[in-house]
PDB file of C-alpha atoms in Angstrom:
ATOM      1  CA  MET A 184       4.548 -19.002 -14.452  1.00  0.00           C
ATOM      2  CA  SER A 185       2.884 -15.948 -13.469  1.00  0.00           C
ATOM      3  CA  ASP A 186       5.658 -12.522 -12.475  1.00  0.00           C
ATOM      4  CA  HIS A 187       1.916 -11.880  -9.970  1.00  0.00           C
ATOM      5  CA  ARG A 188      -0.622 -12.964  -8.425  1.00  0.00           C
ATOM      6  CA  SER A 189      -4.598 -11.817  -9.884  1.00  0.00           C
ATOM      7  CA  LEU A 190      -5.629 -10.337  -5.843  1.00  0.00           C
ATOM      8  CA  THR A 191      -8.903  -8.641  -5.742  1.00  0.00           C
ATOM      9  CA  PHE A 192     -10.196  -7.885  -2.032  1.00  0.00           C
ATOM     10  CA  THR A 193     -13.297  -6.725  -1.122  1.00  0.00           C
ATOM     11  CA  SER A 194     -12.836  -5.646   2.201  1.00  0.00           C
ATOM     12  CA  LEU A 195      -9.795  -4.732   4.580  1.00  0.00           C
ATOM     13  CA  ASP A 196     -10.342  -7.970   6.669  1.00  0.00           C
ATOM     14  CA  GLU A 197      -9.592  -9.896   3.562  1.00  0.00           C
ATOM     15  CA  ALA A 198      -6.557  -8.251   2.810  1.00  0.00           C
ATOM     16  CA  LEU A 199      -5.318  -8.292   6.604  1.00  0.00           C
ATOM     17  CA  ALA A 200      -5.875 -12.003   5.965  1.00  0.00           C
ATOM     18  CA  GLU A 201      -4.238 -12.362   2.846  1.00  0.00           C
ATOM     19  CA  VAL A 202      -1.454 -10.050   4.959  1.00  0.00           C
ATOM     20  CA  GLU A 203      -0.997 -12.544   7.858  1.00  0.00           C
ATOM     21  CA  HIS A 204      -1.437 -15.956   6.018  1.00  0.00           C
ATOM     22  CA  LEU A 205       1.653 -15.122   3.695  1.00  0.00           C
ATOM     23  CA  ALA A 206       4.075 -13.736   7.278  1.00  0.00           C
ATOM     24  CA  THR A 207       2.947 -17.499   8.310  1.00  0.00           C
ATOM     25  CA  THR A 208       4.138 -19.383   5.510  1.00  0.00           C
ATOM     26  CA  GLU A 209       6.972 -19.220   3.424  1.00  0.00           C
ATOM     27  CA  THR A 210       7.098 -17.084   0.205  1.00  0.00           C
ATOM     28  CA  ARG A 211       9.261 -16.235  -2.491  1.00  0.00           C
ATOM     29  CA  THR A 212       8.720 -12.160  -4.053  1.00  0.00           C
ATOM     30  CA  THR A 213       8.757 -11.724  -7.702  1.00  0.00           C
ATOM     31  CA  GLY A 214      10.306  -8.413  -8.391  1.00  0.00           C
ATOM     32  CA  SER A 215      12.507  -6.116  -6.467  1.00  0.00           C
ATOM     33  CA  PHE A 216      11.266  -6.497  -2.730  1.00  0.00           C
ATOM     34  CA  SER A 217      10.931  -9.168  -0.527  1.00  0.00           C
ATOM     35  CA  TYR A 218       7.927  -9.768   1.393  1.00  0.00           C
ATOM     36  CA  GLY A 219       9.795  -7.875   4.552  1.00  0.00           C
ATOM     37  CA  GLN A 220       9.846  -4.731   2.522  1.00  0.00           C
ATOM     38  CA  ILE A 221       6.421  -4.321   1.484  1.00  0.00           C
ATOM     39  CA  LEU A 222       4.512  -5.455   4.069  1.00  0.00           C
ATOM     40  CA  ARG A 223       7.117  -2.139   5.516  1.00  0.00           C
ATOM     41  CA  HIS A 224       6.653  -0.403   2.336  1.00  0.00           C
ATOM     42  CA  LEU A 225       2.211  -0.834   2.921  1.00  0.00           C
ATOM     43  CA  ALA A 226       2.388   0.193   7.042  1.00  0.00           C
ATOM     44  CA  ILE A 227       4.350   3.623   5.883  1.00  0.00           C
ATOM     45  CA  THR A 228       1.333   4.357   3.209  1.00  0.00           C
ATOM     46  CA  LEU A 229      -1.197   3.910   5.948  1.00  0.00           C
ATOM     47  CA  ASP A 230       0.767   5.878   8.548  1.00  0.00           C
ATOM     48  CA  ILE A 231       1.026   8.970   5.874  1.00  0.00           C
ATOM     49  CA  VAL A 232      -2.348   8.401   4.879  1.00  0.00           C
ATOM     50  CA  THR A 233      -4.163   8.259   8.529  1.00  0.00           C
ATOM     51  CA  GLY A 234      -1.518  11.674   8.963  1.00  0.00           C
ATOM     52  CA  HIS A 235       0.439   9.514  11.321  1.00  0.00           C
ATOM     53  CA  ILE A 236       3.709  10.596   9.627  1.00  0.00           C
ATOM     54  CA  THR A 237       4.379  13.312   7.158  1.00  0.00           C
ATOM     55  CA  GLY A 238       5.331  11.679   3.622  1.00  0.00           C
ATOM     56  CA  PRO A 239       7.749  13.167   1.540  1.00  0.00           C
ATOM     57  CA  LYS A 240       7.001  15.447  -0.795  1.00  0.00           C
ATOM     58  CA  ILE A 241       4.468  15.313  -3.680  1.00  0.00           C
ATOM     59  CA  PRO A 242       5.728  16.963  -6.901  1.00  0.00           C
ATOM     60  CA  TRP A 243       2.965  19.982  -8.046  1.00  0.00           C
ATOM     61  CA  PHE A 244       2.370  18.305 -10.995  1.00  0.00           C
ATOM     62  CA  MET A 245       1.002  15.160  -9.175  1.00  0.00           C
ATOM     63  CA  ARG A 246      -0.556  17.561  -6.754  1.00  0.00           C
ATOM     64  CA  LEU A 247      -2.204  19.172  -9.557  1.00  0.00           C
ATOM     65  CA  LEU A 248      -2.759  16.216 -11.526  1.00  0.00           C
ATOM     66  CA  GLY A 249      -3.916  13.483  -8.690  1.00  0.00           C
ATOM     67  CA  PRO A 250      -8.157  14.964  -8.166  1.00  0.00           C
ATOM     68  CA  LEU A 251      -8.100  15.185 -11.987  1.00  0.00           C
ATOM     69  CA  ILE A 252      -7.478  11.252 -11.708  1.00  0.00           C
ATOM     70  CA  LYS A 253      -8.937  10.311  -8.719  1.00  0.00           C
ATOM     71  CA  ASN A 254     -11.887   8.502  -9.916  1.00  0.00           C
ATOM     72  CA  THR A 255     -10.396   6.973 -13.480  1.00  0.00           C
ATOM     73  CA  VAL A 256      -7.502   5.489 -10.855  1.00  0.00           C
ATOM     74  CA  LEU A 257      -9.905   4.555  -8.346  1.00  0.00           C
ATOM     75  CA  SER A 258     -12.424   2.964 -11.147  1.00  0.00           C
ATOM     76  CA  LYS A 259      -9.787   0.398 -12.135  1.00  0.00           C
ATOM     77  CA  PRO A 260      -7.093  -2.484 -10.642  1.00  0.00           C
ATOM     78  CA  ILE A 261      -3.554  -0.857  -9.270  1.00  0.00           C
ATOM     79  CA  LYS A 262      -1.556  -1.672 -12.473  1.00  0.00           C
ATOM     80  CA  PRO A 263       1.943  -2.473 -11.994  1.00  0.00           C
ATOM     81  CA  GLY A 264       4.951  -0.470 -13.391  1.00  0.00           C
ATOM     82  CA  PHE A 265       4.242   3.257 -11.542  1.00  0.00           C
ATOM     83  CA  LYS A 266       7.585   4.648 -10.936  1.00  0.00           C
ATOM     84  CA  LEU A 267       8.379   6.916  -7.814  1.00  0.00           C
ATOM     85  CA  PRO A 268      10.096   9.621  -7.644  1.00  0.00           C
ATOM     86  CA  SER A 269      13.914   9.009  -6.487  1.00  0.00           C
ATOM     87  CA  SER A 270      13.513  10.713  -3.295  1.00  0.00           C
ATOM     88  CA  ALA A 271      10.615   9.081  -2.747  1.00  0.00           C
ATOM     89  CA  GLN A 272      11.677   5.840  -3.481  1.00  0.00           C
ATOM     90  CA  SER A 273      13.786   5.929  -0.515  1.00  0.00           C
ATOM     91  CA  TYR A 274      11.199   6.975   1.975  1.00  0.00           C
ATOM     92  CA  PHE A 275       8.767   4.604   0.566  1.00  0.00           C
ATOM     93  CA  TRP A 276      10.880   1.545   0.114  1.00  0.00           C
ATOM     94  CA  PRO A 277      13.461   0.775   2.847  1.00  0.00           C
ATOM     95  CA  GLU A 278      16.449  -0.846   1.648  1.00  0.00           C
ATOM     96  CA  GLY A 279      18.538  -3.813   3.384  1.00  0.00           C
ATOM     97  CA  ASP A 280      16.140  -6.790   5.249  1.00  0.00           C
ATOM     98  CA  ILE A 281      13.021  -6.316   6.542  1.00  0.00           C
ATOM     99  CA  ASP A 282      11.993  -8.889   9.531  1.00  0.00           C
ATOM    100  CA  VAL A 283       8.541  -9.962   7.979  1.00  0.00           C
ATOM    101  CA  HIS A 284       7.655 -10.519  12.013  1.00  0.00           C
ATOM    102  CA  SER A 285       8.167  -6.317  12.729  1.00  0.00           C
ATOM    103  CA  ALA A 286       6.812  -5.524   9.367  1.00  0.00           C
ATOM    104  CA  LEU A 287       3.539  -7.484  10.288  1.00  0.00           C
ATOM    105  CA  THR A 288       3.503  -5.901  13.569  1.00  0.00           C
ATOM    106  CA  HIS A 289       4.035  -2.068  11.905  1.00  0.00           C
ATOM    107  CA  PHE A 290       1.521  -2.748   8.879  1.00  0.00           C
ATOM    108  CA  ARG A 291      -1.545  -4.113  11.874  1.00  0.00           C
ATOM    109  CA  GLU A 292      -0.560  -1.114  14.198  1.00  0.00           C
ATOM    110  CA  ALA A 293      -1.525   1.092  10.735  1.00  0.00           C
ATOM    111  CA  LEU A 294      -4.007  -0.964  10.423  1.00  0.00           C
ATOM    112  CA  ALA A 295      -5.782  -0.750  13.004  1.00  0.00           C
ATOM    113  CA  ARG A 296      -4.873   3.307  12.984  1.00  0.00           C
ATOM    114  CA  TYR A 297      -6.267   3.877  10.145  1.00  0.00           C
ATOM    115  CA  ARG A 298      -9.839   2.073  11.055  1.00  0.00           C
ATOM    116  CA  SER A 299      -9.765   4.238  13.983  1.00  0.00           C
ATOM    117  CA  THR A 300      -9.490   7.476  12.402  1.00  0.00           C
ATOM    118  CA  ASN A 301     -12.855   9.114  12.129  1.00  0.00           C
ATOM    119  CA  GLU A 302     -11.673  11.728   9.753  1.00  0.00           C
ATOM    120  CA  LEU A 303      -8.735  10.817   7.567  1.00  0.00           C
ATOM    121  CA  PRO A 304      -6.506  13.913   6.381  1.00  0.00           C
ATOM    122  CA  PRO A 305      -7.084  14.951   2.656  1.00  0.00           C
ATOM    123  CA  HIS A 306      -4.594  12.110   0.959  1.00  0.00           C
ATOM    124  CA  PRO A 307      -1.334  13.932  -0.565  1.00  0.00           C
ATOM    125  CA  ILE A 308      -2.909  13.419  -4.610  1.00  0.00           C
ATOM    126  CA  PHE A 309      -5.604  12.643  -4.614  1.00  0.00           C
ATOM    127  CA  GLY A 310      -7.119  15.561  -2.032  1.00  0.00           C
ATOM    128  CA  ARG A 311     -10.429  14.815  -0.390  1.00  0.00           C
ATOM    129  CA  MET A 312     -12.337  10.944  -0.520  1.00  0.00           C
ATOM    130  CA  THR A 313     -14.674   9.124   1.333  1.00  0.00           C
ATOM    131  CA  ARG A 314     -13.468   6.744   3.273  1.00  0.00           C
ATOM    132  CA  ASP A 315     -15.226   4.496   0.448  1.00  0.00           C
ATOM    133  CA  GLU A 316     -12.979   6.372  -1.343  1.00  0.00           C
ATOM    134  CA  HIS A 317      -9.944   5.629   0.534  1.00  0.00           C
ATOM    135  CA  ASP A 318     -11.080   2.393   1.445  1.00  0.00           C
ATOM    136  CA  LEU A 319     -11.038   0.945  -1.991  1.00  0.00           C
ATOM    137  CA  LEU A 320      -7.858   2.499  -2.650  1.00  0.00           C
ATOM    138  CA  GLN A 321      -6.358   0.664  -0.377  1.00  0.00           C
ATOM    139  CA  ARG A 322      -7.019  -2.567  -0.922  1.00  0.00           C
ATOM    140  CA  GLY A 323      -5.987  -2.181  -4.163  1.00  0.00           C
ATOM    141  CA  HIS A 324      -2.587  -1.034  -3.205  1.00  0.00           C
ATOM    142  CA  ILE A 325      -2.317  -3.965  -1.009  1.00  0.00           C
ATOM    143  CA  ALA A 326      -3.487  -6.555  -3.745  1.00  0.00           C
ATOM    144  CA  LEU A 327      -1.193  -5.039  -5.965  1.00  0.00           C
ATOM    145  CA  HIS A 328       2.122  -5.498  -3.813  1.00  0.00           C
ATOM    146  CA  LEU A 329       1.138  -8.978  -2.759  1.00  0.00           C
ATOM    147  CA  SER A 330       0.862  -9.912  -6.048  1.00  0.00           C
ATOM    148  CA  PHE A 331       3.869 -10.155  -6.121  1.00  0.00           C
ATOM    149  CA  VAL A 332       4.665 -12.404  -2.935  1.00  0.00           C
ATOM    150  CA  HIS A 333       3.697 -16.414  -3.543  1.00  0.00           C
ATOM    151  CA  PRO A 334       3.839 -18.978  -1.075  1.00  0.00           C
ATOM    152  CA  VAL A 335       5.717 -21.839  -1.483  1.00  0.00           C
ATOM    153  CA  GLU A 336       4.134 -25.025  -2.025  1.00  0.00           C
TER     154      GLU A 336
END
């Protein structure tokens, strides 16, 4: 059995449908995080991208390299294994048991805010991005993390 599923979303609606499907069925996760933690992480990320909350300080070298590697990152599926600096890890990945339904509510609210924000602020790492680039990045990010959530059959 693979440690993660192969997922690709062509729209945010498709990603939301998978998020909601997984919330209504028994799941198991591979990796370090529960489904509730994954949903909360995805919601926090959307909150930061819209400017709803301020994320942790991004190291200078990431801010410098981000715009230079943006197109490379956007042209391929996001691969697992990227390690956040320890200060950001605790910010983006809540510890303890996170209720799936409260995390789902947070994710839905964050996604609705993302969709309704006409002009998104510059991305904390990649800088100025078009809406299509933001959508591509968010779909890839959601697919990456949901690939570690498996419906129990």
